[in-house]
Short mmCIF file of C-alpha atoms in Angstrom, two decimals:
data_model
loop_
_atom_site.label_atom_id
_atom_site.label_comp_id
_atom_site.label_asym_id
_atom_site.label_seq_id
_atom_site.Cartn_x
_atom_site.Cartn_y
_atom_site.Cartn_z
CA MET T 1 44.14 97.72 113.01
CA ALA T 2 42.78 94.16 113.03
CA LEU T 3 39.03 93.58 113.10
CA HIS T 4 38.06 90.69 115.36
CA ALA T 5 35.10 88.48 114.55
CA SER T 6 32.09 88.99 116.80
CA PHE T 7 28.53 87.88 116.09
CA ARG T 8 25.34 89.74 116.96
CA LYS T 9 23.35 86.56 117.59
CA ILE T 10 25.79 85.09 120.12
CA PRO T 11 25.27 86.42 123.67
CA GLU T 12 28.34 87.99 125.23
CA ASN T 13 30.73 85.48 126.85
CA ALA T 14 28.65 82.50 125.69
CA LYS T 15 30.56 79.22 125.27
CA LEU T 16 29.87 76.89 122.34
CA VAL T 17 29.19 73.41 123.74
CA SER T 18 27.73 71.42 120.82
CA PHE T 19 26.56 71.42 117.21
CA GLY T 20 23.18 70.21 116.01
CA ASN T 21 21.77 69.66 112.53
CA CYS T 22 22.30 71.73 109.43
CA PHE T 23 19.00 72.99 108.02
CA ARG T 24 17.66 75.16 105.23
CA TYR T 25 14.20 76.61 104.85
CA SER T 26 12.87 76.94 101.31
CA GLU T 27 14.41 79.89 99.45
CA SER T 28 16.73 80.48 102.40
CA ASN T 29 20.36 79.85 103.37
CA TRP T 30 21.97 76.87 105.08
CA ASN T 31 22.22 77.26 108.86
CA ILE T 32 23.56 75.10 111.66
CA ALA T 33 22.03 74.68 115.10
CA CYS T 34 24.50 75.60 117.87
CA GLU T 35 24.11 75.11 121.58
CA PHE T 36 25.76 77.74 123.80
CA GLU T 37 26.31 77.78 127.54
CA LEU T 38 25.56 81.26 128.86
CA PRO T 39 27.41 82.97 131.73
CA ASP T 40 24.51 82.08 134.09
CA SER T 41 25.07 78.35 133.26
CA THR T 42 21.83 78.06 131.25
CA THR T 43 21.96 76.90 127.64
CA SER T 44 20.59 78.47 124.50
CA LYS T 45 20.08 76.97 121.03
CA ILE T 46 21.08 79.54 118.40
CA PRO T 47 21.03 78.94 114.63
CA LEU T 48 23.96 80.47 112.73
CA ALA T 49 24.69 80.66 109.03
CA ILE T 50 27.16 77.99 107.92
CA GLU T 51 29.46 80.83 106.75
CA ALA T 52 30.30 81.35 110.45
CA LEU T 53 31.82 77.85 110.77
CA PRO T 54 35.48 79.01 110.35
CA ALA T 55 35.02 80.88 113.64
CA LEU T 56 33.12 78.16 115.52
CA ALA T 57 34.68 75.41 117.64
CA ILE T 58 33.51 73.53 120.72
CA GLY T 59 34.91 75.11 123.90
CA ARG T 60 35.49 78.58 122.45
CA VAL T 61 34.06 81.56 124.32
CA TYR T 62 32.64 84.57 122.46
CA PRO T 63 33.14 87.95 124.14
CA LYS T 64 32.31 91.03 122.07
CA ASN T 65 35.93 92.02 121.37
CA ARG T 66 37.50 88.71 120.30
CA ILE T 67 37.06 84.94 120.38
CA VAL T 68 39.02 83.18 123.14
CA ARG T 69 39.98 79.60 123.93
CA PRO T 70 40.01 78.79 127.69
CA LYS T 71 42.74 76.50 128.96
CA SER T 72 41.97 72.80 128.69
CA ASN T 73 43.64 69.46 128.03
CA PHE T 74 45.97 69.54 125.03
CA LEU T 75 47.14 66.45 123.18
CA ALA T 76 49.24 65.48 120.14
CA ILE T 77 47.63 62.58 118.28
CA ASP T 78 49.03 60.43 115.48
CA LEU T 79 46.27 59.51 113.05
CA PRO T 80 46.04 55.89 111.89
CA PRO T 81 44.88 55.02 108.33
CA THR T 82 41.32 56.21 107.80
CA SER T 83 40.38 52.63 106.89
CA SER T 84 40.66 51.84 110.61
CA TRP T 85 38.29 54.63 111.65
CA SER T 86 34.66 53.96 112.49
CA ILE T 87 31.66 56.29 112.33
CA GLN T 88 29.95 56.76 115.69
CA THR T 89 27.40 59.15 117.21
CA MET T 90 27.50 61.46 120.21
CA ALA T 91 25.08 59.05 121.87
CA ASP T 92 27.68 56.28 121.46
CA TYR T 93 30.31 58.53 123.04
CA GLU T 94 28.07 59.33 126.01
CA LYS T 95 27.50 55.58 126.65
CA PHE T 96 31.24 55.21 127.32
CA THR T 97 31.69 58.42 129.34
CA THR T 98 29.26 60.66 131.20
CA ARG T 99 26.05 58.83 130.15
CA LYS T 100 24.45 62.25 129.76
CA LYS T 101 20.99 62.21 128.20
CA LEU T 102 20.99 64.10 124.90
CA SER T 103 18.16 65.26 122.69
CA SER T 104 17.90 63.23 119.49
CA GLU T 105 19.33 66.10 117.41
CA TYR T 106 22.58 66.28 119.38
CA ALA T 107 22.72 62.54 120.09
CA ASN T 108 22.79 61.74 116.36
CA GLN T 109 25.76 64.00 115.47
CA LEU T 110 28.55 61.98 113.86
CA LEU T 111 32.11 61.40 115.04
CA PHE T 112 35.14 59.49 113.77
CA ARG T 113 36.56 57.02 116.30
CA PHE T 114 39.92 55.21 116.31
CA SER T 115 42.47 53.75 118.73
CA PHE T 116 45.56 55.66 119.83
CA LYS T 117 48.03 54.51 122.52
CA GLN T 118 45.51 52.33 124.33
CA ARG T 119 42.90 55.07 124.21
CA TYR T 120 39.91 55.80 122.02
CA VAL T 121 39.87 59.12 120.20
CA TRP T 122 36.56 60.67 119.09
CA ILE T 123 36.68 63.51 116.53
CA PRO T 124 33.44 65.24 115.49
CA CYS T 125 33.10 65.08 111.70
CA ILE T 126 32.36 68.78 111.52
CA GLU T 127 35.49 69.71 113.50
CA LEU T 128 37.79 67.75 111.21
CA ALA T 129 36.15 69.37 108.18
CA ARG T 130 36.47 72.81 109.80
CA VAL T 131 40.20 72.60 110.39
CA LEU T 132 40.89 71.09 106.95
CA PHE T 133 38.50 72.96 104.68
CA PHE T 134 36.55 75.77 106.34
CA LYS T 135 39.26 78.45 106.24
CA THR T 136 37.06 81.20 104.80
CA ALA T 137 33.36 81.96 104.70
CA LEU T 138 33.58 81.76 100.91
CA ASN T 139 35.09 78.25 100.86
CA THR T 140 32.58 77.10 103.45
CA ARG T 141 29.68 78.49 101.41
CA SER T 142 30.98 76.79 98.28
CA ALA T 143 31.20 73.42 100.07
CA PHE T 144 27.50 73.60 100.98
CA TYR T 145 26.09 75.07 97.78
CA GLU T 146 28.25 73.97 94.83
CA ALA T 147 29.27 70.67 93.27
CA ASN T 148 32.77 71.93 92.41
CA LEU T 149 35.13 74.87 92.84
CA ASN T 150 35.00 76.02 89.22
CA ARG T 151 33.17 79.27 89.94
CA LEU T 152 35.84 80.38 92.41
CA ILE T 153 39.04 78.80 91.15
CA ASP T 154 40.41 77.75 87.78
CA VAL T 155 43.54 75.59 87.63
CA GLU T 156 45.73 75.54 84.53
CA LEU T 157 48.64 73.08 84.38
CA ASP T 158 51.72 73.78 82.28
CA GLY T 159 54.05 70.86 82.88
CA SER T 160 55.51 71.37 86.35
CA HIS T 161 54.10 74.91 86.57
CA ALA T 162 50.57 75.30 87.95
CA HIS T 163 48.53 78.48 87.48
CA ILE T 164 45.71 79.05 89.96
CA ARG T 165 43.29 81.76 88.81
CA LEU T 166 40.94 83.07 91.48
CA SER T 167 37.66 84.84 90.87
CA GLU T 168 37.26 88.46 91.92
CA THR T 169 35.00 87.33 94.76
CA TYR T 170 37.88 85.49 96.45
CA PRO T 171 39.09 87.59 99.43
CA HIS T 172 42.05 89.34 97.84
CA SER T 173 44.05 90.34 100.92
CA LEU T 174 44.28 86.70 102.11
CA LEU T 175 46.81 86.14 99.33
CA ASP T 176 49.25 88.23 101.36
CA ILE T 177 49.53 85.20 103.65
CA LYS T 178 51.88 82.49 102.31
CA ALA T 179 50.13 79.88 104.44
CA HIS T 180 46.86 80.71 102.70
CA GLN T 181 48.48 80.33 99.28
CA SER T 182 49.68 76.87 100.32
CA TYR T 183 46.17 76.00 101.53
CA ILE T 184 44.60 76.95 98.17
CA ALA T 185 47.25 74.94 96.30
CA TRP T 186 46.77 71.92 98.58
CA LEU T 187 42.98 72.01 98.17
CA ASN T 188 43.10 72.26 94.37
CA LEU T 189 46.18 70.28 93.27
CA ASN T 190 45.64 67.07 95.25
CA PRO T 191 42.68 65.16 93.74
CA GLU T 192 42.03 63.05 96.84
CA VAL T 193 41.86 66.23 98.96
CA THR T 194 39.60 68.00 96.45
CA ASN T 195 37.26 64.99 96.35
CA SER T 196 37.10 64.93 100.15
CA TYR T 197 36.08 68.61 100.17
CA LEU T 198 33.49 68.03 97.43
CA SER T 199 32.04 65.06 99.33
CA ILE T 200 30.32 67.58 101.62
CA PHE T 201 28.00 68.73 98.83
CA LYS T 202 27.64 65.13 97.58
CA ASN T 203 26.46 64.03 101.03
CA ILE T 204 23.97 66.91 101.19
CA LEU T 205 22.42 65.70 97.94
CA GLU T 206 22.34 62.07 99.06
CA THR T 207 21.50 62.19 102.76
CA SER T 208 19.58 65.42 103.52
CA ILE T 209 15.93 64.95 104.47
CA GLU T 210 12.90 67.08 103.53
CA LYS T 211 10.82 67.93 106.61
CA SER T 212 7.68 70.06 106.16
CA ASN T 213 9.11 73.42 105.02
CA ALA T 214 12.82 72.71 105.66
CA LYS T 215 15.66 70.51 104.45
CA VAL T 216 17.60 68.93 107.34
CA TRP T 217 21.06 67.39 107.13
CA LEU T 218 23.35 65.54 109.54
CA PHE T 219 26.86 66.78 108.73
CA ARG T 220 29.25 64.21 107.29
CA PHE T 221 32.01 63.94 104.68
CA GLU T 222 34.57 61.41 103.44
CA PRO T 223 38.10 62.19 104.66
CA PHE T 224 41.09 61.42 102.45
CA ASP T 225 43.69 58.92 103.69
CA MET T 226 45.39 60.56 106.68
CA SER T 227 48.01 57.92 107.48
CA ASP T 228 51.10 59.50 109.16
CA VAL T 229 49.27 62.80 109.69
CA PHE T 230 49.26 64.08 113.25
CA ILE T 231 47.14 66.68 114.98
CA ARG T 232 47.36 68.83 118.08
CA ALA T 233 44.01 69.31 119.77
CA TYR T 234 42.12 70.59 122.80
CA THR T 235 40.31 67.65 124.35
CA GLN T 236 37.94 66.36 126.99
CA ASN T 237 39.34 63.24 128.64
CA HIS T 238 37.15 60.63 130.29
CA GLY T 239 39.16 57.56 131.30
CA ARG T 240 40.40 55.94 128.08
CA ASN T 241 38.11 58.08 125.92
CA VAL T 242 39.36 61.34 124.40
CA LEU T 243 36.86 63.71 122.80
CA VAL T 244 38.47 66.28 120.50
CA GLU T 245 36.87 69.70 120.95
CA GLU T 246 39.10 71.81 118.72
CA ILE T 247 42.00 70.85 116.44
CA SER T 248 44.60 73.60 116.54
CA SER T 249 47.02 72.22 113.94
CA VAL T 250 47.40 69.41 111.43
CA ALA T 251 50.86 68.31 110.27
CA ASN T 252 52.37 66.10 107.57
CA LEU T 253 49.39 66.55 105.27
CA PRO T 254 49.96 64.95 101.86
CA MET T 255 50.98 67.53 99.27
CA THR T 256 51.76 66.88 95.62
CA ASP T 257 55.39 67.23 94.52
CA GLN T 258 54.57 67.51 90.81
CA PHE T 259 54.97 71.29 90.53
CA HIS T 260 58.14 73.35 90.91
CA THR T 261 56.17 76.64 90.81
CA ILE T 262 52.59 77.58 91.61
CA SER T 263 51.47 80.99 90.36
CA PHE T 264 48.42 82.77 91.74
CA HIS T 265 46.37 85.14 89.60
CA HIS T 266 43.70 87.43 91.07
CA PRO T 267 41.86 90.22 89.20
CA LEU T 268 42.78 92.65 91.99
CA ASP T 269 46.51 91.78 91.95
CA ILE T 270 47.54 95.02 90.28
CA LYS T 271 50.74 97.00 90.72
CA PHE T 272 50.26 100.70 90.05
CA GLU T 273 53.07 102.74 88.57
CA LYS T 274 53.04 106.53 88.68
CA ASP T 275 52.85 108.25 85.34
CA LYS T 276 55.18 110.98 84.07
CA VAL T 277 52.52 113.68 83.65
CA PRO T 278 53.72 117.11 84.92
CA LYS T 279 52.24 118.07 88.25
CA GLU T 280 50.34 121.05 86.85
CA ASP T 281 48.55 118.81 84.31
CA LYS T 282 47.16 116.38 86.87
CA LYS T 283 43.55 116.51 87.88
CA PRO T 284 42.93 117.13 91.57
CA GLY T 285 41.42 114.33 93.57
CA GLY T 286 40.14 113.66 97.03
CA GLN T 287 40.52 110.74 99.46
CA TRP T 288 38.26 107.80 100.16
CA PRO T 289 36.20 108.62 103.24
CA SER T 290 37.30 106.70 106.32
CA GLU T 291 35.02 104.08 107.85
CA ASN T 292 34.30 102.69 111.26
CA PHE T 293 33.13 99.08 111.38
CA ASP T 294 30.46 97.76 113.69
CA PRO T 295 32.30 95.01 115.61
CA GLU T 296 29.25 92.73 115.54
CA THR T 297 28.95 90.78 112.29
CA THR T 298 25.57 89.72 110.91
CA VAL T 299 24.92 86.16 109.75
CA ASP T 300 21.35 86.87 108.64
CA GLU T 301 21.59 89.54 105.94
CA SER T 302 23.58 89.69 102.69
CA PRO T 303 26.29 92.26 101.99
CA SER T 304 26.19 95.02 99.39
CA ASN T 305 29.42 93.95 97.66
CA LEU T 306 31.19 90.62 97.35
CA SER T 307 34.59 91.40 95.86
CA ARG T 308 36.53 93.41 98.44
CA ALA T 309 35.84 91.59 101.68
CA ARG T 310 36.97 93.10 104.97
CA ILE T 311 39.03 90.53 106.87
CA LEU T 312 38.09 89.46 110.39
CA ASP T 313 40.56 87.89 112.80
CA VAL T 314 39.62 84.54 114.36
CA PRO T 315 41.76 82.07 116.36
CA LYS T 316 44.37 80.69 113.96
CA GLY T 317 44.67 77.07 112.94
CA ALA T 318 47.70 75.70 111.13
CA LEU T 319 48.14 73.25 108.27
CA TYR T 320 51.63 71.83 107.64
CA PHE T 321 52.41 69.80 104.53
CA ASN T 322 54.92 67.06 103.72
CA GLU T 323 56.15 69.03 100.71
CA ILE T 324 57.18 72.68 100.59
CA LEU T 325 55.73 74.57 97.64
CA ASN T 326 57.23 77.46 95.71
CA THR T 327 54.27 79.84 95.41
CA GLN T 328 54.22 83.26 93.77
CA ARG T 329 51.74 85.93 92.76
CA VAL T 330 51.38 87.36 89.26
CA PHE T 331 50.63 91.09 89.20
CA GLU T 332 49.24 93.16 86.34
CA VAL T 333 50.99 96.52 85.99
CA GLN T 334 48.83 99.61 85.44
CA VAL T 335 50.04 103.19 84.97
CA VAL T 336 47.99 105.73 86.93
CA GLU T 337 47.95 109.47 87.48
CA VAL T 338 48.60 110.55 91.06
CA ALA T 339 46.09 113.30 91.76
CA ALA T 340 46.92 116.45 93.66
CA LYS T 341 44.72 117.08 96.67
CA ASP T 342 41.78 119.34 95.89
CA GLU T 343 41.83 122.01 98.61
CA SER T 344 38.15 122.75 97.99
CA LYS T 345 37.29 119.26 99.29
CA LYS T 346 39.46 119.43 102.37
CA GLY T 347 36.50 119.85 104.67
CA GLU T 348 34.80 116.79 103.20
CA ASP T 349 37.77 114.59 104.14
CA ASP T 350 37.55 115.76 107.75
CA GLN T 351 33.96 114.60 108.16
CA GLU T 352 33.07 112.14 110.87
CA PRO T 353 33.67 108.60 109.48
CA LYS T 354 30.51 106.61 108.92
CA THR T 355 29.86 103.30 110.69
CA THR T 356 29.65 100.27 108.42
CA THR T 357 28.14 96.90 109.29
CA LEU T 358 29.62 93.64 108.00
CA SER T 359 28.19 90.34 106.74
CA VAL T 360 29.87 87.00 105.99
CA LEU T 361 26.95 85.78 103.87
CA GLY T 362 26.92 85.44 100.11
CA GLY T 363 24.22 86.91 97.91
CA LYS T 364 23.78 89.16 94.92
CA GLY T 365 25.47 92.23 96.30
CA LYS T 366 22.27 94.15 97.07
CA GLY T 367 22.26 94.19 100.87
CA ASN T 368 23.00 97.00 103.34
CA HIS T 369 26.27 95.59 104.70
CA LYS T 370 29.86 95.30 103.50
CA SER T 371 31.26 91.85 102.72
CA ALA T 372 33.54 90.20 105.29
CA ASP T 373 35.55 87.01 105.55
CA PHE T 374 37.89 85.32 108.02
CA LYS T 375 41.66 85.19 108.47
CA SER T 376 42.07 81.72 109.95
CA LEU T 377 45.65 81.03 108.81
CA ASP T 378 48.81 83.01 109.48
CA ASP T 379 52.49 82.94 108.62
CA SER T 380 55.09 82.36 111.30
CA SER T 381 57.27 85.32 112.30
CA PRO T 382 60.41 83.89 113.93
CA SER T 383 62.53 87.01 114.30
CA ASP T 384 60.96 87.90 117.67
CA VAL T 385 61.59 84.52 119.33
CA GLY T 386 62.75 85.50 122.81
CA PHE T 387 64.87 82.37 123.24
CA PHE T 388 67.40 83.73 120.73
CA ASN T 389 68.32 86.61 123.03
CA TYR T 390 70.48 84.15 124.98
CA ILE T 391 72.72 83.26 122.05
CA ARG T 392 72.74 86.89 120.89
CA ASN T 393 74.21 87.93 124.25
CA GLY T 394 76.72 85.09 124.06
CA LEU T 395 77.86 86.05 120.56
CA GLU T 396 78.32 89.67 121.63
CA GLN T 397 80.87 88.43 124.18
CA LEU T 398 82.83 86.81 121.34
CA LYS T 399 83.77 90.28 120.08
CA VAL T 400 86.06 90.83 123.06
CA ILE T 401 87.95 87.52 122.69
CA GLU T 402 91.16 88.67 121.02
CA HIS T 403 92.46 85.51 119.36
CA LEU T 404 89.34 85.19 117.19
CA GLY T 405 89.25 88.83 116.12
CA VAL T 406 85.49 88.91 115.48
CA SER T 407 84.85 92.09 113.47
CA GLU T 408 81.18 91.68 112.55
CA ILE T 409 78.23 89.40 113.28
CA PHE T 410 75.46 88.93 110.73
CA GLU T 411 72.33 87.09 111.81
CA LYS T 412 68.93 86.03 110.51
CA ALA T 413 66.06 84.05 111.99
CA ASP T 414 63.62 81.84 110.13
CA VAL T 415 61.37 78.84 110.65
CA ILE T 416 62.76 75.41 109.88
CA GLN T 417 61.56 74.20 106.49
CA SER T 418 62.08 70.50 106.04
CA SER T 419 60.77 67.72 103.85
CA GLN T 420 60.71 65.60 107.01
CA ALA T 421 57.41 66.59 108.68
CA LYS T 422 58.17 65.15 112.12
CA LYS T 423 56.95 66.40 115.47
CA PHE T 424 60.23 68.18 116.27
CA LEU T 425 59.42 70.58 113.40
CA TYR T 426 56.63 72.16 115.51
CA ILE T 427 57.44 73.82 118.80
CA LYS T 428 53.79 74.27 119.79
CA ALA T 429 50.32 74.44 118.31
CA ASN T 430 50.22 76.66 115.22
CA THR T 431 53.97 77.35 115.35
CA LYS T 432 56.86 75.84 113.43
CA ARG T 433 60.18 75.68 115.28
CA ALA T 434 62.53 78.57 114.48
CA PHE T 435 66.30 78.75 114.13
CA LEU T 436 68.81 81.57 114.28
CA TYR T 437 71.80 81.57 111.95
CA ALA T 438 74.78 83.81 112.71
CA GLN T 439 77.85 84.38 110.56
CA LEU T 440 80.95 85.66 112.38
CA GLU T 441 83.64 87.46 110.38
CA ILE T 442 86.98 86.73 112.02
CA ALA T 443 90.61 87.69 111.49
CA GLY T 444 91.98 86.85 108.05
CA GLY T 445 88.59 87.11 106.32
CA ASP T 446 87.45 83.67 107.51
CA HIS T 447 83.96 82.88 108.83
CA ILE T 448 82.50 80.87 111.69
CA HIS T 449 78.87 79.81 111.20
CA VAL T 450 76.55 79.30 114.19
CA ILE T 451 73.10 77.69 114.28
CA GLU T 452 70.91 78.01 117.36
CA ILE T 453 67.53 76.25 117.56
CA ASP T 454 64.51 77.56 119.46
CA LEU T 455 64.39 75.33 122.54
CA SER T 456 61.75 77.24 124.49
CA ASP T 457 59.87 73.93 124.83
CA ASP T 458 62.82 72.60 126.92
CA HIS T 459 64.08 70.22 124.23
CA SER T 460 67.75 69.42 124.91
CA LEU T 461 70.22 70.37 122.16
CA THR T 462 73.60 72.08 121.83
CA THR T 463 74.61 75.17 119.86
CA LEU T 464 76.20 74.19 116.54
CA ALA T 465 79.25 76.10 115.26
CA PHE T 466 81.16 75.15 112.09
CA ARG T 467 83.51 76.26 109.32
CA LEU T 468 83.24 75.40 105.63
CA ARG T 469 85.75 74.76 102.90
CA ASP T 470 83.62 76.86 100.57
CA ASP T 471 81.48 79.60 102.16
CA THR T 472 79.49 80.06 98.95
CA ARG T 473 77.69 76.81 99.82
CA VAL T 474 76.52 77.97 103.23
CA GLU T 475 72.79 78.21 102.30
CA ASN T 476 72.69 74.64 100.97
CA THR T 477 74.65 73.41 103.98
CA ILE T 478 72.27 75.05 106.47
CA LYS T 479 69.27 73.53 104.71
CA ALA T 480 70.86 70.06 104.77
CA ILE T 481 71.84 70.39 108.45
CA LEU T 482 68.31 71.41 109.47
CA ASP T 483 66.72 68.67 107.38
CA ASP T 484 68.97 66.10 109.09
CA LEU T 485 68.11 67.62 112.48
CA VAL T 486 64.38 67.14 111.90
CA LYS T 487 64.93 63.67 110.44
CA LYS T 488 66.76 62.65 113.63
CA SER T 489 63.98 64.11 115.82
CA GLY T 490 65.99 67.02 117.16
CA HIS T 491 69.55 65.66 117.33
CA TRP T 492 72.54 66.78 115.26
CA ASP T 493 73.66 64.19 112.71
CA ARG T 494 77.37 64.06 113.71
CA GLU T 495 78.36 61.75 110.86
CA ARG T 496 76.83 64.01 108.21
CA LEU T 497 78.29 67.12 109.86
CA GLN T 498 81.73 65.54 109.55
CA GLN T 499 81.15 65.14 105.81
CA MET T 500 79.66 68.60 105.14
CA THR T 501 81.94 70.86 107.20
CA LEU T 502 85.64 71.60 107.45
CA MET T 503 85.26 71.40 111.22
CA HIS T 504 82.35 71.64 113.62
CA ALA T 505 81.66 71.81 117.34
CA CYS T 506 78.54 71.19 119.42
CA ILE T 507 78.71 73.70 122.27
CA ARG T 508 76.71 72.98 125.40
CA HIS T 509 74.41 75.68 126.75
CA PRO T 510 74.72 77.21 130.21
CA ASN T 511 73.27 74.87 132.83
CA GLU T 512 70.12 76.96 133.12
CA LEU T 513 68.94 79.51 130.58
CA LYS T 514 67.06 82.34 132.28
CA PRO T 515 66.64 86.08 131.62
CA ASP T 516 68.63 87.26 134.65
CA MET T 517 71.84 85.30 133.93
CA PRO T 518 74.98 87.27 134.91
CA GLU T 519 77.40 88.43 132.23
CA THR T 520 79.98 85.86 133.38
CA VAL T 521 77.69 83.05 132.18
CA TYR T 522 77.54 84.54 128.67
CA LYS T 523 81.33 85.04 128.69
CA SER T 524 81.84 81.39 129.60
CA TRP T 525 79.53 80.32 126.75
CA ALA T 526 81.46 82.55 124.33
CA VAL T 527 84.80 81.14 125.51
CA ARG T 528 83.59 77.59 124.85
CA ILE T 529 82.68 78.57 121.28
CA ALA T 530 86.01 80.38 120.77
CA ASN T 531 88.12 77.53 122.19
CA ALA T 532 86.57 75.12 119.68
CA PHE T 533 88.26 77.11 116.89
#
C-alpha cells in the first residue's frame, strides 16, 4: 500500500502560497521559509527542511492523507532560448499585476521572465529547479550541500555503453521506475544539465549572506539552454501576465544520443537464487516483524538508517526527452538458503506491529526515525486507457463478418515512443499519448493490422488498418508509422503509408464516441473496416 507524504509541521489543509529565503543556522541544516494560507484564511510562516522541496509547490493543499492540487488555470508554454530570459523579482511581478505589498523577504524572491504569444510569463526560479532537479530528498540535499554528485553517483563510460553506479544510500526501489532511470541518466550524462544542477551549490557559495547566527540565501541557479522545450503548468493569469505556480511536465528536454545502452548498478540490486540444500538440513527462520508507519513525516530530526528509504507518494511530475534511452539494471546473483518457519516463534510473528516514524533528512544514521524519500516520477500504464474500449467492441464485431473469416485477435497497448517530441505526443499533463495495436488473423493465414490512437482529448483522427508484404517487419513498421504521426502533429502520413504497406485504409470513427453506443454503431464501424479489405 502506498505511503503518502504528509508533514507534521504543516497544519491540516493549509495551502502553500509563497516561498521565502533559504537559511541555515550554524551547525544546522538548510531550511526554506514557506508561507501557508490556513483554512481560516490567515497566513502562517513555517520553515521546512529543503529535503521537503520535491513535495512543495505553490497552490498545493496539504491534508493529512495526501497532497492535492486544486483546479486552476492550466497552460502549455513553449520556452524561448534562455538567452532571452530576464531575472526579475516578485516585487517586479506585483507592480504589473495586483500591486500587493510584500515583505522584503518575499518581494526579493527571483523569477525568470520571457515573452510568449503576446504575454509575459513569470516562472519562480525555485519552481523550475524543483521540476527539473528536485525529484528526491537525496538529490535535493546533495544540490544544497555538495559541489558534485560523486558521493552518490559514479559514471563510467565504455564507448557507447554508460555504466551508472549508485551509492547504497540512493533510494533503491526508485530504480523500479523506468522514468526515474531516465532522469538519473539525463542528469549525469548531459554536461550542460549537470552544470545547471551544480550551479545551485555554486550560487550558495557565492551569494549567501552571513547574518548574526545564520546564513541566508536567495534561491537562484543557472538553467541550461531550453530552446524548443515546452512545459505544461498551473498558472495565475493577470491580464497579459502569467505567473507559473506549478510545472506539471516538461517535454523535449535535450538528451544525449551518444550511448546505445545505459546500465545501472546499485549495491542492493541482488537476485537471490534458492539453494539445493535438502529441506531437513535447513535452519529454521522467522519473519521480519511488520511495521505501521506514522503518516506524518518529520523534517526536523534525522533518521536511524540511510540506505533502505521508505518511499512516499507525492503528486507526480513528468520529464520527457528528445531521445529515448535504452536503460537496464545489472543484478548480482546470490545463492541463499530458504529457511523453514520455526514453529516456536509463531507467536512472535503475530505480535502487534510497531509504529515507525519517518524522516526525509540526511544525517549519520543515529536518529530515532526510519529514512524516507519521495516518488515524484512514474511510468505510464496505457493498457487501461478507457478510449480503447470503443475499438475493442468494434473489432469484436469483425468476428461475425463471414468474408473476412477472423479467427483470432491479438492486441497490445503502449505509449507512443518517438524521436519527434512534439505536443501531440502528450495527451495531458504527466501522460504520454497511448496507442492500441491489434493483429487480426483472417482466412488463409493472412493478417490485418489495426492501429488506434488514444483520442480522449478530442483530437480528430481515423482508425488505421493495413496489410504488409512481409509480416515479420510489423514492429519496425508500427514504429515508423507512429513516428511519422507525431512528426505530422497527429495526422497519418498517407504518402509514407503507401510506401510501407501493401494496402492501407483510414477508417472514420462513429460520429460520436460515447459509452452507451448501440451495437449497430459498432457493427457499422466493423463493416467499414471489413469492406476496405
